[in-house]
Structure formats: C-alpha cells, structure tokens
C-alpha cells in the first residue's frame, strides 16, 4: 500500500521528485531516467510508470538549465527504442511457448494469422501512435512480437515513434514547461496526459464494437 501511495505521489509530483534527485545526485539522474523509460516501454508488467509526464518535466528542467537537452533527448530516445526492442523480443520468444502453437487448445491459427497480417499491414502506425498512449505503448511492442511482425518493419517504426515521442515531448516541456500557468497546473496536466489518451482508446474500442455489432445484425 505504501508503494502504491509513493508511486501515485511520484507520478503526480514528478517535477519535485526529479528536481530533488538532480540536486542530490547530479549526473546519476540520467541513469535513473534511462532505467525508468526503458522499463516502462520494455517490461510488459510495468505500464504504470510515468512516461509522458516524466519527459515533459525533463524538458522543463532542461529549459531551466538543470539538465542537458541534447543528452536527455539522446539518452531517453535510446532507452525508448531499446525498451520496445526488448518488449518485442519477449513477445516473440514467449508467444509460441505460452500457446504451444497447434498443440494447444488456447492457440487459434486463424486468429494468429489475422493478427500477423494486421501488424504487417497496420502495425507500423500502431507502434508509432501507441508511443503517445499510456499503457498501450507498453503492450503494443509485446503484441507485435507475439504476432510475429517482421523485425525490420518493427524497428523502422520503433525508431520513428521513439524519436517523435521523446524528442517531441521533451521539446514541448523545454519551451512551455516553465510558464507560470503550466507550473501552477502541472498536476492537472499530468492527469490529462494519463486519462485523455485512455478515453480516446475506450471511445475507439466502443466504436469498433458498435460497427462489429451492426455488421453482424445486417
């Protein structure tokens, strides 16, 4: 329970925690940030770690001169790409072993082939867009691995999405993170970063279900 309380406090007040860490440990903050971004994107059971809000605050701290902008962007871009690669490799490795392919009653060859075809056709944009969706960005590379999306294609969109996500959000934080209004309402902005993408996902799923139900009824 104490860990959950600390985690919620860390997510909502990541600016204060990060500033304190920089003041006490200096350059070690880059190692901490690398680990957080790598784990958040690379370990499928860790989707609750802060991603968007952390990058935004890093940008704001770069804007204050407390951290290096090029080092932060380069290092966290590497963490995001390597995290996705790790998650993809885990999905690709354990998928066949979990389902045991044709020998398992849980494996549906037709469903697998459909998932593979979807990721080959639309998986690229899914990997890129998922970068900006909390929780979804943790699962998308794992599912791509399970669905056997080709590594070359996955890597292309992994790098593209990672550059847009890390570079874009840190840059926004760099230019806008220290505005008085933003600093005064940072907790609300962080909640919005968490819930707005989630609502978009739920709305999309609801529409897809409606279309599927309509197609079955016609």
Short mmCIF file of N, CA and C in Angstrom, two decimals, residues 63-214:
data_model
loop_
_atom_site.label_atom_id
_atom_site.label_comp_id
_atom_site.label_asym_id
_atom_site.label_seq_id
_atom_site.Cartn_x
_atom_site.Cartn_y
_atom_site.Cartn_z
N UNK A 63 15.01 23.35 -19.81
CA UNK A 63 14.76 24.77 -20.06
C UNK A 63 15.31 25.66 -18.96
N UNK A 64 15.38 25.14 -17.73
CA UNK A 64 15.94 25.89 -16.60
C UNK A 64 17.46 25.78 -16.51
N UNK A 65 18.03 24.92 -17.35
CA UNK A 65 19.48 24.73 -17.31
C UNK A 65 19.93 23.73 -16.28
N UNK A 66 18.99 22.98 -15.68
CA UNK A 66 19.35 21.99 -14.66
C UNK A 66 19.79 20.67 -15.28
N UNK A 67 19.41 20.45 -16.53
CA UNK A 67 19.78 19.23 -17.24
C UNK A 67 20.16 19.60 -18.67
N UNK A 68 20.87 18.69 -19.33
CA UNK A 68 21.29 18.91 -20.71
C UNK A 68 20.21 18.44 -21.68
N UNK A 69 19.78 19.34 -22.54
CA UNK A 69 18.74 18.99 -23.52
C UNK A 69 19.22 17.92 -24.50
N UNK A 70 20.36 18.10 -25.19
CA UNK A 70 20.78 17.06 -26.15
C UNK A 70 21.07 15.72 -25.50
N UNK A 71 21.67 15.72 -24.31
CA UNK A 71 21.95 14.46 -23.62
C UNK A 71 20.66 13.77 -23.21
N UNK A 72 19.70 14.54 -22.71
CA UNK A 72 18.42 13.96 -22.29
C UNK A 72 17.68 13.34 -23.46
N UNK A 73 17.60 14.08 -24.57
CA UNK A 73 16.89 13.57 -25.75
C UNK A 73 17.58 12.31 -26.28
N UNK A 74 18.90 12.37 -26.44
CA UNK A 74 19.63 11.23 -26.99
C UNK A 74 19.55 10.00 -26.12
N UNK A 75 19.74 10.18 -24.82
CA UNK A 75 19.76 9.04 -23.91
C UNK A 75 18.37 8.41 -23.76
N UNK A 76 17.34 9.24 -23.64
CA UNK A 76 15.99 8.70 -23.44
C UNK A 76 15.41 8.16 -24.74
N UNK A 77 15.86 8.69 -25.86
CA UNK A 77 15.48 8.09 -27.15
C UNK A 77 16.04 6.67 -27.24
N UNK A 78 17.30 6.51 -26.84
CA UNK A 78 17.91 5.18 -26.84
C UNK A 78 17.17 4.24 -25.90
N UNK A 79 16.78 4.74 -24.72
CA UNK A 79 16.05 3.92 -23.75
C UNK A 79 14.70 3.49 -24.31
N UNK A 80 14.01 4.41 -24.99
CA UNK A 80 12.68 4.10 -25.55
C UNK A 80 12.77 3.07 -26.66
N UNK A 81 13.76 3.21 -27.54
CA UNK A 81 13.93 2.26 -28.65
C UNK A 81 14.34 0.89 -28.12
N UNK A 82 15.32 0.86 -27.23
CA UNK A 82 15.78 -0.42 -26.68
C UNK A 82 14.70 -1.09 -25.84
N UNK A 83 13.90 -0.29 -25.14
CA UNK A 83 12.78 -0.85 -24.37
C UNK A 83 11.78 -1.55 -25.26
N UNK A 84 11.41 -0.89 -26.35
CA UNK A 84 10.48 -1.51 -27.29
C UNK A 84 11.06 -2.77 -27.92
N UNK A 85 12.35 -2.73 -28.24
CA UNK A 85 13.00 -3.91 -28.82
C UNK A 85 12.97 -5.07 -27.83
N UNK A 86 13.20 -4.77 -26.56
CA UNK A 86 13.16 -5.80 -25.52
C UNK A 86 11.75 -6.39 -25.41
N UNK A 87 10.75 -5.52 -25.40
CA UNK A 87 9.36 -5.96 -25.27
C UNK A 87 8.94 -6.81 -26.47
N UNK A 88 9.36 -6.39 -27.65
CA UNK A 88 9.08 -7.14 -28.87
C UNK A 88 9.73 -8.53 -28.80
N UNK A 89 10.99 -8.56 -28.35
CA UNK A 89 11.72 -9.84 -28.26
C UNK A 89 11.05 -10.77 -27.26
N UNK A 90 10.57 -10.22 -26.14
CA UNK A 90 9.88 -11.03 -25.13
C UNK A 90 8.62 -11.65 -25.73
N UNK A 91 7.82 -10.81 -26.44
CA UNK A 91 6.60 -11.31 -27.06
C UNK A 91 6.89 -12.36 -28.11
N UNK A 92 7.92 -12.14 -28.90
CA UNK A 92 8.27 -13.08 -29.96
C UNK A 92 8.79 -14.41 -29.38
N UNK A 93 9.46 -14.31 -28.24
CA UNK A 93 10.04 -15.51 -27.63
C UNK A 93 9.01 -16.33 -26.86
N UNK A 94 8.21 -15.65 -26.01
CA UNK A 94 7.31 -16.42 -25.15
C UNK A 94 5.97 -16.73 -25.79
N UNK A 95 5.61 -15.99 -26.86
CA UNK A 95 4.33 -16.24 -27.51
C UNK A 95 4.14 -17.70 -27.90
N UNK A 96 5.05 -18.26 -28.70
CA UNK A 96 4.91 -19.67 -29.09
C UNK A 96 4.93 -20.63 -27.90
N UNK A 97 5.69 -20.28 -26.86
CA UNK A 97 5.81 -21.17 -25.72
C UNK A 97 4.56 -21.13 -24.83
N UNK A 98 3.94 -19.96 -24.77
CA UNK A 98 2.70 -19.84 -23.99
C UNK A 98 1.57 -20.61 -24.66
N UNK A 99 1.46 -20.40 -25.97
CA UNK A 99 0.35 -21.04 -26.69
C UNK A 99 0.69 -22.44 -27.19
N UNK A 100 1.99 -22.77 -27.22
CA UNK A 100 2.46 -24.07 -27.70
C UNK A 100 1.90 -24.40 -29.09
N UNK A 101 1.68 -23.34 -29.86
CA UNK A 101 1.24 -23.44 -31.25
C UNK A 101 0.07 -24.40 -31.44
N UNK A 102 0.12 -25.19 -32.48
CA UNK A 102 -1.04 -26.02 -32.83
C UNK A 102 -1.40 -27.07 -31.78
N UNK A 103 -0.48 -27.36 -30.87
CA UNK A 103 -0.73 -28.39 -29.87
C UNK A 103 -1.57 -27.88 -28.70
N UNK A 104 -1.83 -26.57 -28.65
CA UNK A 104 -2.54 -26.01 -27.52
C UNK A 104 -3.99 -25.68 -27.88
N UNK A 105 -4.88 -25.93 -26.95
CA UNK A 105 -6.28 -25.57 -27.18
C UNK A 105 -6.48 -24.07 -27.13
N UNK A 106 -5.48 -23.34 -26.57
CA UNK A 106 -5.58 -21.89 -26.48
C UNK A 106 -5.11 -21.21 -27.77
N UNK A 107 -4.50 -21.99 -28.66
CA UNK A 107 -3.98 -21.39 -29.88
C UNK A 107 -4.97 -21.52 -31.03
N UNK A 108 -5.24 -20.40 -31.65
CA UNK A 108 -6.13 -20.36 -32.80
C UNK A 108 -5.32 -19.89 -34.00
N UNK A 109 -5.01 -20.81 -34.90
CA UNK A 109 -4.13 -20.47 -36.02
C UNK A 109 -4.70 -19.35 -36.88
N UNK A 110 -6.01 -19.37 -37.09
CA UNK A 110 -6.64 -18.35 -37.91
C UNK A 110 -6.52 -16.98 -37.25
N UNK A 111 -6.74 -16.94 -35.93
CA UNK A 111 -6.63 -15.68 -35.20
C UNK A 111 -5.19 -15.17 -35.23
N UNK A 112 -4.24 -16.09 -35.09
CA UNK A 112 -2.83 -15.69 -35.13
C UNK A 112 -2.47 -15.13 -36.51
N UNK A 113 -2.89 -15.81 -37.56
CA UNK A 113 -2.60 -15.35 -38.91
C UNK A 113 -3.22 -13.97 -39.16
N UNK A 114 -4.42 -13.75 -38.60
CA UNK A 114 -5.08 -12.45 -38.76
C UNK A 114 -4.30 -11.36 -38.03
N UNK A 115 -3.84 -11.69 -36.81
CA UNK A 115 -3.05 -10.72 -36.04
C UNK A 115 -1.74 -10.40 -36.75
N UNK A 116 -1.10 -11.42 -37.29
CA UNK A 116 0.15 -11.21 -38.02
C UNK A 116 -0.09 -10.32 -39.25
N UNK A 117 -1.15 -10.61 -39.98
CA UNK A 117 -1.48 -9.82 -41.17
C UNK A 117 -1.78 -8.38 -40.80
N UNK A 118 -2.51 -8.18 -39.68
CA UNK A 118 -2.84 -6.82 -39.23
C UNK A 118 -1.57 -6.05 -38.92
N UNK A 119 -0.65 -6.67 -38.18
CA UNK A 119 0.57 -5.95 -37.80
C UNK A 119 1.48 -5.71 -39.00
N UNK A 120 1.43 -6.59 -39.99
CA UNK A 120 2.23 -6.35 -41.19
C UNK A 120 1.64 -5.19 -42.01
N UNK A 121 0.30 -5.04 -41.96
CA UNK A 121 -0.35 -4.01 -42.76
C UNK A 121 -0.49 -2.69 -42.02
N UNK A 122 -0.93 -2.75 -40.75
CA UNK A 122 -1.21 -1.53 -39.99
C UNK A 122 -0.32 -1.38 -38.75
N UNK A 123 0.52 -2.36 -38.50
CA UNK A 123 1.28 -2.35 -37.26
C UNK A 123 2.22 -1.17 -37.12
N UNK A 124 2.71 -0.65 -38.26
CA UNK A 124 3.62 0.48 -38.22
C UNK A 124 3.02 1.68 -37.53
N UNK A 125 1.85 2.10 -38.00
CA UNK A 125 1.20 3.26 -37.41
C UNK A 125 0.76 2.97 -35.98
N UNK A 126 0.42 1.70 -35.70
CA UNK A 126 0.05 1.31 -34.34
C UNK A 126 1.22 1.52 -33.39
N UNK A 127 2.41 1.10 -33.80
CA UNK A 127 3.61 1.24 -32.96
C UNK A 127 3.91 2.72 -32.71
N UNK A 128 3.77 3.55 -33.74
CA UNK A 128 4.07 4.98 -33.60
C UNK A 128 3.04 5.67 -32.70
N UNK A 129 1.75 5.47 -32.99
CA UNK A 129 0.69 6.14 -32.22
C UNK A 129 0.69 5.66 -30.77
N UNK A 130 0.96 4.37 -30.56
CA UNK A 130 0.94 3.81 -29.20
C UNK A 130 1.97 4.48 -28.29
N UNK A 131 3.01 5.06 -28.87
CA UNK A 131 4.01 5.76 -28.06
C UNK A 131 3.36 6.85 -27.20
N UNK A 132 2.31 7.45 -27.70
CA UNK A 132 1.67 8.57 -27.00
C UNK A 132 0.48 8.13 -26.16
N UNK A 133 0.29 6.82 -26.01
CA UNK A 133 -0.84 6.28 -25.26
C UNK A 133 -0.34 5.52 -24.03
N UNK A 134 -0.52 6.07 -22.83
CA UNK A 134 -0.12 5.32 -21.63
C UNK A 134 -0.73 3.93 -21.62
N UNK A 135 -0.02 2.97 -21.09
CA UNK A 135 -0.41 1.56 -21.04
C UNK A 135 -0.31 0.91 -22.42
N UNK A 136 -0.95 1.50 -23.43
CA UNK A 136 -0.93 0.90 -24.77
C UNK A 136 0.49 0.81 -25.30
N UNK A 137 1.33 1.82 -25.02
CA UNK A 137 2.70 1.79 -25.54
C UNK A 137 3.51 0.65 -24.94
N UNK A 138 3.11 0.18 -23.74
CA UNK A 138 3.81 -0.94 -23.13
C UNK A 138 3.41 -2.26 -23.78
N UNK A 139 2.15 -2.38 -24.20
CA UNK A 139 1.66 -3.64 -24.74
C UNK A 139 1.84 -3.78 -26.25
N UNK A 140 1.84 -2.66 -26.99
CA UNK A 140 1.90 -2.73 -28.45
C UNK A 140 3.13 -3.47 -28.97
N UNK A 141 4.35 -3.18 -28.49
CA UNK A 141 5.50 -3.94 -28.99
C UNK A 141 5.47 -5.41 -28.60
N UNK A 142 4.93 -5.69 -27.42
CA UNK A 142 4.81 -7.09 -26.99
C UNK A 142 3.88 -7.86 -27.92
N UNK A 143 2.73 -7.26 -28.24
CA UNK A 143 1.77 -7.91 -29.14
C UNK A 143 2.36 -8.04 -30.54
N UNK A 144 3.13 -7.03 -30.96
CA UNK A 144 3.79 -7.11 -32.27
C UNK A 144 4.74 -8.31 -32.32
N UNK A 145 5.42 -8.58 -31.20
CA UNK A 145 6.31 -9.73 -31.14
C UNK A 145 5.53 -11.03 -31.17
N UNK A 146 4.45 -11.11 -30.40
CA UNK A 146 3.61 -12.31 -30.39
C UNK A 146 3.04 -12.56 -31.78
N UNK A 147 2.63 -11.48 -32.47
CA UNK A 147 2.03 -11.60 -33.80
C UNK A 147 3.07 -11.81 -34.90
N UNK A 148 4.34 -11.83 -34.52
CA UNK A 148 5.42 -12.09 -35.48
C UNK A 148 5.52 -11.01 -36.56
N UNK A 149 5.33 -9.78 -36.18
CA UNK A 149 5.62 -8.68 -37.10
C UNK A 149 7.11 -8.75 -37.42
N UNK A 150 7.49 -8.57 -38.67
CA UNK A 150 8.90 -8.70 -39.03
C UNK A 150 9.74 -7.66 -38.28
N UNK A 151 10.93 -8.08 -37.84
CA UNK A 151 11.75 -7.20 -37.01
C UNK A 151 12.19 -5.95 -37.76
N UNK A 152 12.50 -6.07 -39.04
CA UNK A 152 12.93 -4.90 -39.79
C UNK A 152 11.85 -3.84 -39.82
N UNK A 153 10.61 -4.26 -40.10
CA UNK A 153 9.49 -3.33 -40.13
C UNK A 153 9.24 -2.75 -38.74
N UNK A 154 9.28 -3.60 -37.73
CA UNK A 154 9.06 -3.13 -36.36
C UNK A 154 10.11 -2.10 -35.97
N UNK A 155 11.37 -2.39 -36.28
CA UNK A 155 12.46 -1.49 -35.89
C UNK A 155 12.33 -0.13 -36.55
N UNK A 156 11.91 -0.11 -37.81
CA UNK A 156 11.74 1.17 -38.52
C UNK A 156 10.75 2.06 -37.79
N UNK A 157 9.60 1.50 -37.42
CA UNK A 157 8.58 2.30 -36.75
C UNK A 157 8.89 2.51 -35.27
N UNK A 158 9.64 1.61 -34.69
CA UNK A 158 10.09 1.79 -33.31
C UNK A 158 10.97 3.03 -33.21
N UNK A 159 11.92 3.16 -34.13
CA UNK A 159 12.83 4.31 -34.13
C UNK A 159 12.07 5.60 -34.44
N UNK A 160 11.17 5.54 -35.43
CA UNK A 160 10.39 6.73 -35.80
C UNK A 160 9.51 7.19 -34.65
N UNK A 161 8.78 6.25 -34.05
CA UNK A 161 7.91 6.58 -32.94
C UNK A 161 8.67 7.07 -31.73
N UNK A 162 9.80 6.43 -31.44
CA UNK A 162 10.62 6.84 -30.30
C UNK A 162 11.15 8.26 -30.46
N UNK A 163 11.57 8.61 -31.68
CA UNK A 163 12.08 9.96 -31.93
C UNK A 163 10.98 11.01 -31.76
N UNK A 164 9.79 10.71 -32.29
CA UNK A 164 8.68 11.65 -32.16
C UNK A 164 8.25 11.81 -30.71
N UNK A 165 8.17 10.69 -30.00
CA UNK A 165 7.70 10.72 -28.61
C UNK A 165 8.69 11.43 -27.69
N UNK A 166 9.91 10.95 -27.65
CA UNK A 166 10.91 11.53 -26.76
C UNK A 166 11.26 12.96 -27.18
N UNK A 167 11.63 13.13 -28.44
CA UNK A 167 12.03 14.45 -28.91
C UNK A 167 10.91 15.46 -28.82
N UNK A 168 9.69 15.02 -29.20
CA UNK A 168 8.55 15.94 -29.20
C UNK A 168 8.16 16.40 -27.81
N UNK A 169 7.99 15.48 -26.87
CA UNK A 169 7.50 15.85 -25.54
C UNK A 169 8.57 16.60 -24.74
N UNK A 170 9.83 16.18 -24.85
CA UNK A 170 10.89 16.92 -24.15
C UNK A 170 10.99 18.35 -24.71
N UNK A 171 10.85 18.49 -26.01
CA UNK A 171 10.93 19.83 -26.61
C UNK A 171 9.76 20.71 -26.17
N UNK A 172 8.57 20.13 -26.09
CA UNK A 172 7.40 20.89 -25.61
C UNK A 172 7.64 21.34 -24.17
N UNK A 173 8.15 20.42 -23.34
CA UNK A 173 8.46 20.78 -21.96
C UNK A 173 9.53 21.84 -21.87
N UNK A 174 10.51 21.77 -22.76
CA UNK A 174 11.61 22.74 -22.79
C UNK A 174 11.10 24.16 -23.02
N UNK A 175 10.16 24.30 -23.96
CA UNK A 175 9.67 25.63 -24.32
C UNK A 175 8.51 26.11 -23.46
N UNK A 176 7.68 25.19 -22.98
CA UNK A 176 6.46 25.60 -22.29
C UNK A 176 6.38 25.17 -20.82
N UNK A 177 7.27 24.27 -20.39
CA UNK A 177 7.15 23.69 -19.06
C UNK A 177 7.34 24.66 -17.91
N UNK A 178 7.98 25.81 -18.16
CA UNK A 178 8.25 26.75 -17.07
C UNK A 178 7.36 27.98 -17.11
N UNK A 179 6.33 27.96 -17.94
CA UNK A 179 5.34 29.03 -17.89
C UNK A 179 4.64 28.97 -16.53
N UNK A 180 4.39 30.11 -15.91
CA UNK A 180 3.74 30.12 -14.58
C UNK A 180 2.43 29.32 -14.54
N UNK A 181 1.60 29.46 -15.58
CA UNK A 181 0.31 28.75 -15.58
C UNK A 181 0.54 27.24 -15.64
N UNK A 182 1.52 26.82 -16.44
CA UNK A 182 1.81 25.39 -16.57
C UNK A 182 2.32 24.84 -15.24
N UNK A 183 3.23 25.56 -14.59
CA UNK A 183 3.78 25.10 -13.32
C UNK A 183 2.71 25.03 -12.24
N UNK A 184 1.76 25.99 -12.27
CA UNK A 184 0.70 26.02 -11.27
C UNK A 184 -0.31 24.90 -11.47
N UNK A 185 -0.43 24.41 -12.71
CA UNK A 185 -1.44 23.39 -13.02
C UNK A 185 -0.82 22.09 -13.51
N UNK A 186 0.43 21.84 -13.13
CA UNK A 186 1.13 20.66 -13.64
C UNK A 186 0.44 19.36 -13.26
N UNK A 187 -0.10 19.30 -12.04
CA UNK A 187 -0.78 18.07 -11.63
C UNK A 187 -1.98 17.77 -12.51
N UNK A 188 -2.73 18.82 -12.90
CA UNK A 188 -3.88 18.64 -13.80
C UNK A 188 -3.42 18.23 -15.19
N UNK A 189 -2.31 18.80 -15.64
CA UNK A 189 -1.77 18.44 -16.95
C UNK A 189 -1.35 16.98 -16.97
N UNK A 190 -0.74 16.52 -15.87
CA UNK A 190 -0.31 15.13 -15.79
C UNK A 190 -1.51 14.19 -15.82
N UNK A 191 -2.56 14.53 -15.06
CA UNK A 191 -3.78 13.71 -15.11
C UNK A 191 -4.35 13.67 -16.52
N UNK A 192 -4.31 14.81 -17.21
CA UNK A 192 -4.83 14.85 -18.59
C UNK A 192 -4.00 13.97 -19.50
N UNK A 193 -2.68 13.95 -19.30
CA UNK A 193 -1.80 13.10 -20.11
C UNK A 193 -2.12 11.62 -19.91
N UNK A 194 -2.61 11.29 -18.70
CA UNK A 194 -2.94 9.90 -18.40
C UNK A 194 -4.31 9.52 -18.93
N UNK A 195 -5.31 10.38 -18.66
CA UNK A 195 -6.70 9.99 -18.92
C UNK A 195 -7.20 10.30 -20.34
N UNK A 196 -6.76 11.40 -20.93
CA UNK A 196 -7.28 11.75 -22.26
C UNK A 196 -6.94 10.67 -23.29
N UNK A 197 -5.67 10.20 -23.39
CA UNK A 197 -5.42 9.11 -24.34
C UNK A 197 -6.22 7.86 -24.02
N UNK A 198 -6.40 7.58 -22.71
CA UNK A 198 -7.19 6.41 -22.33
C UNK A 198 -8.63 6.52 -22.80
N UNK A 199 -9.21 7.71 -22.67
CA UNK A 199 -10.59 7.91 -23.13
C UNK A 199 -10.68 7.75 -24.65
N UNK A 200 -9.66 8.20 -25.36
CA UNK A 200 -9.63 8.05 -26.82
C UNK A 200 -9.62 6.56 -27.19
N UNK A 201 -8.81 5.78 -26.47
CA UNK A 201 -8.75 4.34 -26.72
C UNK A 201 -10.10 3.68 -26.46
N UNK A 202 -10.73 4.03 -25.32
CA UNK A 202 -12.04 3.46 -24.98
C UNK A 202 -13.09 3.83 -26.00
N UNK A 203 -13.05 5.08 -26.46
CA UNK A 203 -14.02 5.52 -27.47
C UNK A 203 -13.82 4.76 -28.78
N UNK A 204 -12.54 4.58 -29.15
CA UNK A 204 -12.25 3.82 -30.37
C UNK A 204 -12.72 2.38 -30.28
N UNK A 205 -12.50 1.76 -29.09
CA UNK A 205 -12.95 0.38 -28.89
C UNK A 205 -14.47 0.29 -28.93
N UNK A 206 -15.13 1.29 -28.34
CA UNK A 206 -16.61 1.32 -28.33
C UNK A 206 -17.15 1.44 -29.76
N UNK A 207 -16.54 2.31 -30.55
CA UNK A 207 -16.97 2.46 -31.94
C UNK A 207 -16.74 1.19 -32.75
N UNK A 208 -15.60 0.54 -32.50
CA UNK A 208 -15.30 -0.70 -33.22
C UNK A 208 -16.32 -1.77 -32.87
N UNK A 209 -16.70 -1.85 -31.59
CA UNK A 209 -17.69 -2.84 -31.18
C UNK A 209 -19.06 -2.55 -31.80
N UNK A 210 -19.41 -1.28 -31.87
CA UNK A 210 -20.69 -0.90 -32.50
C UNK A 210 -20.72 -1.28 -33.98
N UNK A 211 -19.60 -1.01 -34.65
CA UNK A 211 -19.53 -1.36 -36.07
C UNK A 211 -19.61 -2.86 -36.26
N UNK A 212 -18.92 -3.60 -35.37
CA UNK A 212 -18.95 -5.07 -35.48
C UNK A 212 -20.36 -5.59 -35.22
N UNK A 213 -21.05 -5.01 -34.22
CA UNK A 213 -22.42 -5.44 -33.91
C UNK A 213 -23.37 -5.11 -35.04
N UNK A 214 -23.16 -3.94 -35.67
CA UNK A 214 -24.00 -3.53 -36.78
C UNK A 214 -23.79 -4.44 -37.97
#
